[in-house]
Every structure is written in structure tokens, then in C-alpha cells.
Amino acid sequence: MISHRLSSQTTAPAGDTVKVMVVDDSAIIRGFICRYLSEDSSIEVVTTANNGEVAVRMLKDNPQIEVVLLDIEMPVMDGLTALPKMIELRPDLQVIMASTLTKRNAEVSLRAMQHGAVDYVPKPETARSVNASIDFRREIVEKVKAWANRSRKKKGVPEVKDSSTKPAATNFARPTARPTGFAAPSRPAVKPAVVSSRQTTEVKSTSSASAIQLRKAARTKPQILAIGSSTGGPQALMKFFKGFKKKPSVPIVITQHMPATFTAILATHIGEATGWPSAEAKEGDTLMPGHVYVAPGDWHMQFVRGDGKVKVTLNQGPQENFCRPAVDPMYRSLIEIYGDRILGVILTGMGHDGLKGSRDIVKNGGTVFAQDEASSVVWGMPGAVSTAGLCSKVTPIDELGEQAEKQLDGGY
């Protein structure tokens, strides 16, 4: 059967569920994915397809579809070929690429995100591992709802409410490997930091009843730019760097929650977009001004000083905030070296990774900026630091790079 419609939830009131299409050439994989999504009462799989050509046709027949999970390697028409046809039909469609962890598929997935796809999901390599991977299940549920809600918010349509399903951390490890991955999806309650009134400015949050208290930025000129991001991070990073008029005169270090195969490709794409030297960090790398270092998937990236130089050190210590790599250990090690001369930037992402590290940066006299809620796919990580009163700027992503450049130049 080329495709089928799933009607178990067709009686649900319109708008109460996210409408999804699953596209994969494996009937077994389609079955698993449909089952996982349907277990969440806020998601409805309305149809499936086994190749891109059928998917395009089904999209025409099902205008209610909001999100598509799209495989890359399929017969007749592959995912990359189908993608622009889908976007042409439905510019508002949220397409999430699903691919196994190969270098080619990582490259295709990130290229697809430059041509209309919103995200990717690293898919286990076999049907058996898909069935065994609770983390894959959690990730597709989290991302489907996150992107659907972001699209609905832009249209002024009510967002789907959280169901009784409570997905925990998503990780990128292969079933036989040590786990690593995304932060826990829920944002913990965080008490705002106590800051004197002369140090703060109020910024209204679109979903929070209380105002965000902004700190004055440090007067010390930063010597390093340290960025943390997760869900929606690849696109946010590109927009962030686009705001720079020139190459920064300090090293740029990035922890993006991604699997190992993807982080090297991401670093290459950043280099191509900016023209700056950019690479996945390696053990012993010496930090150089204007160079970008991306933490490799499944490894925490930290730093040590020796012989007057700052070098990268990598480890596979325990996950922090359900992640490896994680932002907090990166920030901790930077504080020991740079003290108050750090500019930390927290971009879109689930959970609260970076909160502890940002608190320590501020405590030691450094500065933290965050992406605002309206431009974030998920306002978990940036929301945690913003509502804790740790930020000097909470800014739309299109403006955040320019603001960071001013801070690096000593403009605040």
C-alpha cells in the first residue's frame, strides 16, 4: 500500500491536534513513527506516503497537514527533491527531515534546512533500533509539537496544549552507544535573580505575566564569545552571525545539541556562511581570534590554559541537563580562564542547559544575552536565563548579532 489515512482521531475538534504526514519508504518505520506520534493525544497522523511523489500528491489532498516528517533516501522521488515542491504548494508547511546518521544524510539535512525544511531528526539505522529507541520517539514528538506551535503562533492560531504524555530528554546516541543529546523539554520554574533596581530594565515576555529584569552589561571588553543552542539552533546561528559586520576579534565557541555526524557539517556551513575559519573542535586546538569552534557531538567541550594559550579539551563525562555536549560545562571552564571577560549568548532550545553557567558568568562579572521568545522555536534555554534575571539583552535573533558585536567592541 502506497499510503494510507489514519482516522482514529478524526473526531477531534479542528485545531485541537497537530496534523501530520509521515513520509518514509519503509512500511515498518512508518508504522513505528505513526504509533509514536499517535500516542500523544495532541498529535494526529492524517496520512502517510512511501516516496516524495506520493507525498506531494497527498499534500494536495490534505490541506490540513501542518507538519511533515520527510525521509531523505526514497525511491521514485527522494526527500530533497520533494521538499521544494512541498514548500511551493504550502509555504507555511513545517517540514522536518528524518535521516540516518551518515555524513551524506547530515549534509543533505542541513542543506535542506537552507531550502525550506525547519529541522531534522537523526533516525536510528534499523527498524529494530527505531523500535528500541525511546529517545527517537521523544524527539519526534517534541519537534512536531514545537514547530507546529511556532507556525500557529505566527498565524495567531491557538497552540496545541501539552498532553498527558511527558517526554523526557531526547538523546542522539545510537542504541549501543553511550547516550547523549537534547536537554529535557520542560522548562523548570526559575526564581528571578535579585538585582538592584538601578541595574535593571524591564522587558515584557509574551507568555510570562512578570517582566524580565535586565542587568547592565559588563564594562569589561569580552575576550571570548560563547554560544549555546538546541532546537532551532542551526537556523538561529546563521541569522545571529549574519548580524555581524566584520569578523570578531575574539574566539567564538559553540555548543549546539547535535549528534556527532552533524556537528562537523554545521561547522562547515557556518564557515561558508560567514567566511570565518570554522571547524568542529578537536582535542588540543588552540583558540584563535575570529575562529569558530563547534563542540563535537557526544563530547563536552571545555578549555584549559597553558603556555599562555587557551586550548580545547574534550571529554565524555556524564551528561549535564540530559545533554552531551552541554553548555554548562563549557561555561564553567571559560570562567576559570576569562573571568569577567565573557559574552555568553543563549539561543533557542528546549530545557535549561546554560542556566547554571550563565548564572556563574554573571556572578563573576561577565555578560549574558539571550534570544527573545517571539523569534525562538522553543523558549526553554533562553527563557530560563531571561526569567532568572541574568541577561543584559533579550533580543530578536535578527538583531542579536549586531548587539553582540557592539558588546564585543566595548560599545556598552
Short mmCIF file of C-alpha atoms in Angstrom, two decimals:
data_model
loop_
_atom_site.label_atom_id
_atom_site.label_comp_id
_atom_site.label_asym_id
_atom_site.label_seq_id
_atom_site.Cartn_x
_atom_site.Cartn_y
_atom_site.Cartn_z
CA MET A 1 0.00 0.00 0.00
CA ILE A 2 1.50 3.29 -1.09
CA SER A 3 -0.22 5.42 1.50
CA HIS A 4 -2.99 5.24 3.99
CA ARG A 5 -5.09 7.55 6.12
CA LEU A 6 -5.26 7.16 9.84
CA SER A 7 -8.68 8.08 11.16
CA SER A 8 -8.55 7.07 14.80
CA GLN A 9 -8.61 10.72 15.86
CA THR A 10 -10.67 12.25 13.08
CA THR A 11 -13.42 13.14 15.53
CA ALA A 12 -11.11 15.52 17.40
CA PRO A 13 -12.21 19.17 17.08
CA ALA A 14 -10.32 21.11 14.42
CA GLY A 15 -7.26 22.81 15.82
CA ASP A 16 -7.03 20.59 18.90
CA THR A 17 -4.41 18.33 17.33
CA VAL A 18 -1.34 18.86 15.17
CA LYS A 19 -2.00 17.34 11.73
CA VAL A 20 1.00 15.33 10.49
CA MET A 21 2.08 13.37 7.41
CA VAL A 22 4.79 10.71 7.71
CA VAL A 23 6.88 10.02 4.59
CA ASP A 24 9.26 7.03 4.60
CA ASP A 25 9.86 4.21 2.14
CA SER A 26 9.93 1.60 4.91
CA ALA A 27 6.46 0.44 5.94
CA ILE A 28 7.88 -0.76 9.25
CA ILE A 29 9.48 2.59 10.04
CA ARG A 30 6.30 4.43 9.02
CA GLY A 31 4.33 2.20 11.34
CA PHE A 32 6.60 2.85 14.30
CA ILE A 33 6.65 6.61 13.72
CA CYS A 34 2.86 6.78 13.32
CA ARG A 35 2.39 4.81 16.52
CA TYR A 36 4.77 7.02 18.50
CA LEU A 37 3.14 10.22 17.29
CA SER A 38 -0.39 8.93 17.81
CA GLU A 39 0.39 8.02 21.41
CA ASP A 40 0.42 11.76 22.10
CA SER A 41 -3.18 12.98 22.21
CA SER A 42 -2.21 16.38 20.78
CA ILE A 43 -0.90 14.85 17.52
CA GLU A 44 -2.93 13.31 14.68
CA VAL A 45 -1.27 11.46 11.79
CA VAL A 46 -3.68 12.04 8.92
CA THR A 47 -1.82 10.25 6.12
CA THR A 48 1.45 8.57 5.14
CA ALA A 49 3.44 8.09 1.94
CA ASN A 50 6.31 5.87 0.82
CA ASN A 51 8.04 8.33 -1.53
CA GLY A 52 8.20 12.02 -2.31
CA GLU A 53 5.96 11.89 -5.35
CA VAL A 54 3.10 10.34 -3.39
CA ALA A 55 3.76 12.77 -0.54
CA VAL A 56 3.31 15.78 -2.81
CA ARG A 57 0.05 14.35 -4.08
CA MET A 58 -1.18 13.61 -0.56
CA LEU A 59 -0.32 17.15 0.50
CA LYS A 60 -2.66 18.47 -2.19
CA ASP A 61 -5.42 16.17 -0.96
CA ASN A 62 -4.93 17.04 2.73
CA PRO A 63 -4.69 20.83 3.15
CA GLN A 64 -4.99 20.47 6.92
CA ILE A 65 -1.48 18.98 7.20
CA GLU A 66 0.77 21.22 9.31
CA VAL A 67 3.93 19.14 9.76
CA VAL A 68 5.66 16.59 7.52
CA LEU A 69 8.29 14.12 8.71
CA LEU A 70 10.25 13.55 5.49
CA ASP A 71 12.72 10.76 4.83
CA ILE A 72 15.68 11.56 2.58
CA GLU A 73 16.52 8.36 0.73
CA MET A 74 13.44 7.01 -1.07
CA PRO A 75 12.67 5.51 -4.50
CA VAL A 76 10.80 7.38 -7.27
CA MET A 77 11.36 10.78 -5.61
CA ASP A 78 13.70 11.41 -2.68
CA GLY A 79 13.12 13.85 0.14
CA LEU A 80 15.40 16.59 -1.13
CA THR A 81 13.63 16.61 -4.50
CA ALA A 82 10.19 16.59 -2.88
CA LEU A 83 10.97 19.37 -0.42
CA PRO A 84 10.78 22.40 -2.77
CA LYS A 85 7.62 21.01 -4.37
CA MET A 86 6.00 20.81 -0.94
CA ILE A 87 7.12 24.30 0.05
CA GLU A 88 5.82 25.67 -3.25
CA LEU A 89 2.42 24.12 -2.56
CA ARG A 90 2.38 25.17 1.09
CA PRO A 91 4.84 27.91 2.06
CA ASP A 92 3.71 27.63 5.69
CA LEU A 93 4.38 23.88 5.89
CA GLN A 94 6.75 22.70 8.63
CA VAL A 95 8.99 20.00 7.12
CA ILE A 96 11.26 18.02 9.43
CA MET A 97 13.86 15.89 7.68
CA ALA A 98 14.41 12.37 9.03
CA SER A 99 17.65 10.61 8.18
CA THR A 100 20.06 8.02 9.47
CA LEU A 101 23.36 9.21 10.91
CA THR A 102 25.57 9.20 7.82
CA LYS A 103 27.78 12.03 6.63
CA ARG A 104 25.84 12.31 3.39
CA ASN A 105 22.48 12.45 5.13
CA ALA A 106 23.77 15.01 7.62
CA GLU A 107 24.92 17.19 4.75
CA VAL A 108 21.60 16.76 2.92
CA SER A 109 19.61 17.52 6.07
CA LEU A 110 21.43 20.75 6.77
CA ARG A 111 21.26 21.75 3.12
CA ALA A 112 17.52 21.05 3.20
CA MET A 113 17.21 23.42 6.16
CA GLN A 114 18.61 26.16 3.94
CA HIS A 115 15.89 25.43 1.38
CA GLY A 116 12.73 25.34 3.45
CA ALA A 117 12.97 22.47 5.94
CA VAL A 118 12.74 23.65 9.53
CA ASP A 119 14.59 20.87 11.37
CA TYR A 120 15.96 17.34 11.26
CA VAL A 121 15.63 14.17 13.29
CA PRO A 122 18.52 11.67 13.35
CA LYS A 123 16.84 8.35 12.69
CA PRO A 124 18.18 5.04 14.07
CA GLU A 125 19.73 2.88 11.38
CA THR A 126 17.47 -0.15 11.56
CA ALA A 127 13.81 -0.91 12.20
CA ARG A 128 14.80 -2.77 15.33
CA SER A 129 16.75 0.18 16.72
CA VAL A 130 13.89 2.54 15.85
CA ASN A 131 11.59 0.35 17.90
CA ALA A 132 14.08 0.20 20.76
CA SER A 133 14.91 3.92 20.81
CA ILE A 134 12.73 5.74 23.32
CA ASP A 135 14.83 8.83 22.65
CA PHE A 136 13.93 8.89 18.95
CA ARG A 137 10.27 8.61 19.95
CA ARG A 138 10.56 11.56 22.34
CA GLU A 139 12.41 13.71 19.87
CA ILE A 140 9.93 13.40 17.03
CA VAL A 141 7.03 14.18 19.38
CA GLU A 142 8.82 17.21 20.84
CA LYS A 143 9.82 18.64 17.48
CA VAL A 144 6.48 18.07 15.76
CA LYS A 145 4.69 19.99 18.52
CA ALA A 146 7.34 22.71 18.82
CA TRP A 147 7.33 23.57 15.12
CA ALA A 148 3.56 23.32 14.79
CA ASN A 149 3.11 25.71 17.70
CA ARG A 150 5.63 28.14 16.29
CA SER A 151 3.74 28.17 12.99
CA ARG A 152 0.41 28.58 14.78
CA LYS A 153 1.75 31.44 16.86
CA LYS A 154 2.76 33.32 13.71
CA LYS A 155 -0.75 32.89 12.31
CA GLY A 156 -2.46 33.83 15.55
CA VAL A 157 -3.97 30.35 15.79
CA PRO A 158 -4.32 28.71 19.24
CA GLU A 159 -1.40 26.43 20.02
CA VAL A 160 -1.87 22.80 20.93
CA LYS A 161 -1.77 22.19 24.63
CA ASP A 162 0.61 19.78 26.29
CA SER A 163 -0.94 16.36 26.58
CA SER A 164 -0.58 13.90 29.41
CA THR A 165 2.42 12.49 27.56
CA LYS A 166 5.54 13.77 29.28
CA PRO A 167 8.58 13.12 27.09
CA ALA A 168 11.87 13.30 28.91
CA ALA A 169 15.28 14.00 27.49
CA THR A 170 15.98 13.37 23.84
CA ASN A 171 19.35 11.90 23.02
CA PHE A 172 21.35 11.27 19.92
CA ALA A 173 23.25 8.15 20.92
CA ARG A 174 22.99 5.07 18.81
CA PRO A 175 21.27 2.26 20.70
CA THR A 176 24.59 0.60 21.54
CA ALA A 177 26.44 3.80 22.36
CA ARG A 178 26.68 5.90 25.48
CA PRO A 179 23.74 8.32 25.41
CA THR A 180 23.94 11.98 24.55
CA GLY A 181 21.58 14.63 23.31
CA PHE A 182 18.95 17.30 23.78
CA ALA A 183 18.00 18.91 27.02
CA ALA A 184 14.87 17.92 28.88
CA PRO A 185 11.94 19.59 27.16
CA SER A 186 10.24 21.10 30.16
CA ARG A 187 11.43 24.42 31.50
CA PRO A 188 11.81 24.38 35.26
CA ALA A 189 10.45 27.09 37.43
CA VAL A 190 13.27 29.57 37.98
CA LYS A 191 13.20 32.30 40.56
CA PRO A 192 14.37 35.64 39.19
CA ALA A 193 17.77 36.70 40.42
CA VAL A 194 17.81 39.54 42.92
CA VAL A 195 19.14 42.59 41.11
CA SER A 196 19.10 46.16 42.31
CA SER A 197 16.65 48.46 40.54
CA ARG A 198 19.38 50.72 39.21
CA GLN A 199 20.85 47.77 37.33
CA THR A 200 17.70 46.64 35.60
CA THR A 201 15.38 47.42 32.74
CA GLU A 202 12.05 45.72 32.21
CA VAL A 203 11.25 43.74 29.06
CA LYS A 204 7.81 42.20 28.65
CA SER A 205 7.64 38.48 27.92
CA THR A 206 4.86 37.43 25.56
CA SER A 207 3.89 34.47 27.73
CA SER A 208 5.04 35.44 31.19
CA ALA A 209 2.94 37.57 33.49
CA SER A 210 6.03 39.11 35.02
CA ALA A 211 8.52 41.39 33.31
CA ILE A 212 12.04 40.27 32.54
CA GLN A 213 14.62 42.12 34.59
CA LEU A 214 17.65 43.12 32.52
CA ARG A 215 21.08 43.72 34.01
CA LYS A 216 23.53 46.32 32.84
CA ALA A 217 26.15 44.76 30.60
CA ALA A 218 29.67 44.42 31.98
CA ARG A 219 32.01 47.29 31.23
CA THR A 220 34.90 44.93 30.62
CA LYS A 221 35.53 44.12 26.96
CA PRO A 222 34.86 40.41 26.29
CA GLN A 223 37.72 38.22 25.19
CA ILE A 224 35.52 35.32 24.07
CA LEU A 225 32.04 34.77 22.63
CA ALA A 226 30.40 31.58 23.93
CA ILE A 227 27.10 30.41 22.40
CA GLY A 228 24.66 27.70 23.49
CA SER A 229 21.72 26.47 21.39
CA SER A 230 19.47 23.48 20.74
CA THR A 231 16.15 23.05 18.89
CA GLY A 232 16.07 25.54 16.00
CA GLY A 233 19.71 26.37 16.67
CA PRO A 234 21.22 25.85 13.20
CA GLN A 235 18.96 28.47 11.62
CA ALA A 236 19.32 30.78 14.62
CA LEU A 237 23.11 30.58 14.44
CA MET A 238 23.09 31.60 10.78
CA LYS A 239 20.82 34.57 11.49
CA PHE A 240 22.89 35.53 14.53
CA PHE A 241 26.17 35.64 12.60
CA LYS A 242 24.52 37.49 9.73
CA GLY A 243 24.19 40.45 12.09
CA PHE A 244 27.99 40.89 12.31
CA LYS A 245 29.52 43.50 10.03
CA LYS A 246 33.03 42.12 10.50
CA LYS A 247 34.84 39.10 11.83
CA PRO A 248 35.00 39.20 15.64
CA SER A 249 38.40 39.82 17.18
CA VAL A 250 37.82 37.08 19.77
CA PRO A 251 37.38 33.29 19.54
CA ILE A 252 33.81 32.02 19.09
CA VAL A 253 32.89 28.73 20.81
CA ILE A 254 29.57 26.98 20.25
CA THR A 255 27.77 24.15 21.98
CA GLN A 256 24.83 23.09 19.80
CA HIS A 257 22.92 19.99 20.85
CA MET A 258 23.55 17.77 17.83
CA PRO A 259 24.82 14.28 17.04
CA ALA A 260 28.47 13.84 16.11
CA THR A 261 27.91 13.42 12.39
CA PHE A 262 26.04 16.71 12.21
CA THR A 263 28.34 18.99 14.20
CA ALA A 264 31.20 18.83 11.70
CA ILE A 265 28.81 19.67 8.86
CA LEU A 266 27.30 22.53 10.88
CA ALA A 267 30.75 23.99 11.45
CA THR A 268 31.43 23.83 7.71
CA HIS A 269 28.14 25.58 6.93
CA ILE A 270 28.92 28.34 9.44
CA GLY A 271 32.29 28.86 7.78
CA GLU A 272 30.70 29.03 4.33
CA ALA A 273 28.05 31.49 5.52
CA THR A 274 30.41 33.82 7.39
CA GLY A 275 33.73 33.43 5.62
CA TRP A 276 35.36 32.91 9.01
CA PRO A 277 37.53 29.90 9.88
CA SER A 278 35.11 27.38 11.39
CA ALA A 279 35.53 23.74 12.39
CA GLU A 280 34.42 21.04 14.76
CA ALA A 281 36.71 21.37 17.78
CA LYS A 282 39.50 18.84 18.28
CA GLU A 283 41.45 17.94 21.40
CA GLY A 284 44.34 20.38 21.83
CA ASP A 285 43.08 23.06 19.41
CA THR A 286 44.43 26.49 20.32
CA LEU A 287 41.75 29.19 20.41
CA MET A 288 42.43 31.86 17.79
CA PRO A 289 40.70 35.25 17.37
CA GLY A 290 37.97 35.19 14.76
CA HIS A 291 37.87 31.38 14.61
CA VAL A 292 34.71 29.36 15.30
CA TYR A 293 34.90 26.12 17.32
CA VAL A 294 31.84 23.83 17.44
CA ALA A 295 31.63 21.21 20.20
CA PRO A 296 31.60 17.73 18.62
CA GLY A 297 28.52 15.61 19.20
CA ASP A 298 28.76 13.26 22.20
CA TRP A 299 31.68 15.24 23.71
CA HIS A 300 31.69 18.04 26.25
CA MET A 301 33.91 20.89 25.06
CA GLN A 302 35.96 22.63 27.76
CA PHE A 303 39.12 24.69 27.87
CA VAL A 304 42.46 24.85 29.66
CA ARG A 305 45.21 27.46 29.76
CA GLY A 306 48.82 26.51 29.27
CA ASP A 307 51.95 28.23 27.96
CA GLY A 308 50.00 31.45 27.54
CA LYS A 309 47.46 29.78 25.25
CA VAL A 310 43.89 28.57 25.68
CA LYS A 311 43.31 25.08 24.34
CA VAL A 312 40.32 22.83 23.74
CA THR A 313 39.90 19.72 25.85
CA LEU A 314 37.15 17.18 25.13
CA ASN A 315 35.61 14.60 27.42
CA GLN A 316 32.74 12.13 27.59
CA GLY A 317 31.87 12.80 31.19
CA PRO A 318 28.30 12.35 32.42
CA GLN A 319 25.54 14.18 30.61
CA GLU A 320 24.55 17.51 32.10
CA ASN A 321 20.97 18.68 31.70
CA PHE A 322 20.49 15.42 29.80
CA CYS A 323 23.00 16.60 27.19
CA ARG A 324 26.42 15.83 25.83
CA PRO A 325 27.74 18.22 24.66
CA ALA A 326 26.27 20.63 27.19
CA VAL A 327 26.56 24.38 27.59
CA ASP A 328 27.10 24.47 31.36
CA PRO A 329 30.48 22.65 31.42
CA MET A 330 31.70 24.87 28.58
CA TYR A 331 30.76 27.99 30.53
CA ARG A 332 32.33 26.69 33.76
CA SER A 333 35.70 26.13 32.17
CA LEU A 334 35.65 29.52 30.42
CA ILE A 335 35.02 31.35 33.70
CA GLU A 336 38.19 29.85 35.18
CA ILE A 337 40.18 31.30 32.28
CA TYR A 338 38.43 34.52 31.26
CA GLY A 339 36.70 35.62 34.46
CA ASP A 340 34.55 38.66 33.74
CA ARG A 341 35.59 38.91 30.08
CA ILE A 342 32.97 36.53 28.68
CA LEU A 343 29.96 37.24 26.50
CA GLY A 344 27.58 34.29 26.74
CA VAL A 345 24.71 34.02 24.27
CA ILE A 346 21.82 31.57 24.71
CA LEU A 347 19.74 30.79 21.64
CA THR A 348 16.55 28.79 21.05
CA GLY A 349 16.30 25.36 22.64
CA MET A 350 14.39 23.07 24.98
CA GLY A 351 15.20 22.68 28.63
CA HIS A 352 17.51 24.86 30.70
CA ASP A 353 21.05 23.94 29.66
CA GLY A 354 23.22 27.02 30.13
CA LEU A 355 21.26 28.39 33.10
CA LYS A 356 23.80 27.43 35.78
CA GLY A 357 26.71 28.50 33.62
CA SER A 358 25.08 31.83 32.77
CA ARG A 359 24.43 32.47 36.45
CA ASP A 360 28.13 31.88 37.13
CA ILE A 361 29.16 34.15 34.24
CA VAL A 362 27.09 37.00 35.69
CA LYS A 363 28.28 36.27 39.23
CA ASN A 364 31.86 36.66 38.03
CA GLY A 365 31.13 39.95 36.24
CA GLY A 366 30.54 38.73 32.68
CA THR A 367 27.60 39.37 30.35
CA VAL A 368 24.79 37.18 29.02
CA PHE A 369 22.48 37.87 26.06
CA ALA A 370 19.51 35.72 25.01
CA GLN A 371 17.23 35.26 22.03
CA ASP A 372 13.73 36.57 22.67
CA GLU A 373 10.61 34.43 22.92
CA ALA A 374 8.95 35.58 19.70
CA SER A 375 11.87 34.55 17.47
CA SER A 376 12.70 31.31 19.33
CA VAL A 377 11.35 27.96 18.19
CA VAL A 378 11.37 26.86 21.83
CA TRP A 379 11.95 29.42 24.57
CA GLY A 380 13.28 26.91 27.06
CA MET A 381 17.00 27.66 27.29
CA PRO A 382 16.81 31.41 26.53
CA GLY A 383 13.65 31.70 28.62
CA ALA A 384 15.36 30.13 31.62
CA VAL A 385 18.21 32.66 31.66
CA SER A 386 15.92 35.56 30.78
CA THR A 387 13.37 34.97 33.52
CA ALA A 388 16.16 34.37 36.03
CA GLY A 389 17.26 37.99 35.61
CA LEU A 390 20.66 37.08 34.16
CA CYS A 391 20.53 38.85 30.79
CA SER A 392 21.62 42.26 29.62
CA LYS A 393 19.81 41.83 26.30
CA VAL A 394 16.80 39.72 25.33
CA THR A 395 16.56 40.41 21.63
CA PRO A 396 15.04 39.07 18.38
CA ILE A 397 17.51 36.81 16.60
CA ASP A 398 17.74 39.18 13.61
CA GLU A 399 19.10 41.89 15.93
CA LEU A 400 21.07 39.80 18.39
CA GLY A 401 24.24 39.52 16.30
CA GLU A 402 24.51 43.28 15.95
CA GLN A 403 24.02 43.70 19.69
CA ALA A 404 26.68 41.08 20.42
CA GLU A 405 29.13 42.78 18.06
CA LYS A 406 28.66 46.07 19.92
CA GLN A 407 29.35 44.37 23.24
CA LEU A 408 32.47 42.69 21.85
CA ASP A 409 33.64 46.11 20.63
CA GLY A 410 33.10 47.57 24.10
CA GLY A 411 30.03 49.55 22.99
CA TYR A 412 28.05 49.05 26.18
#
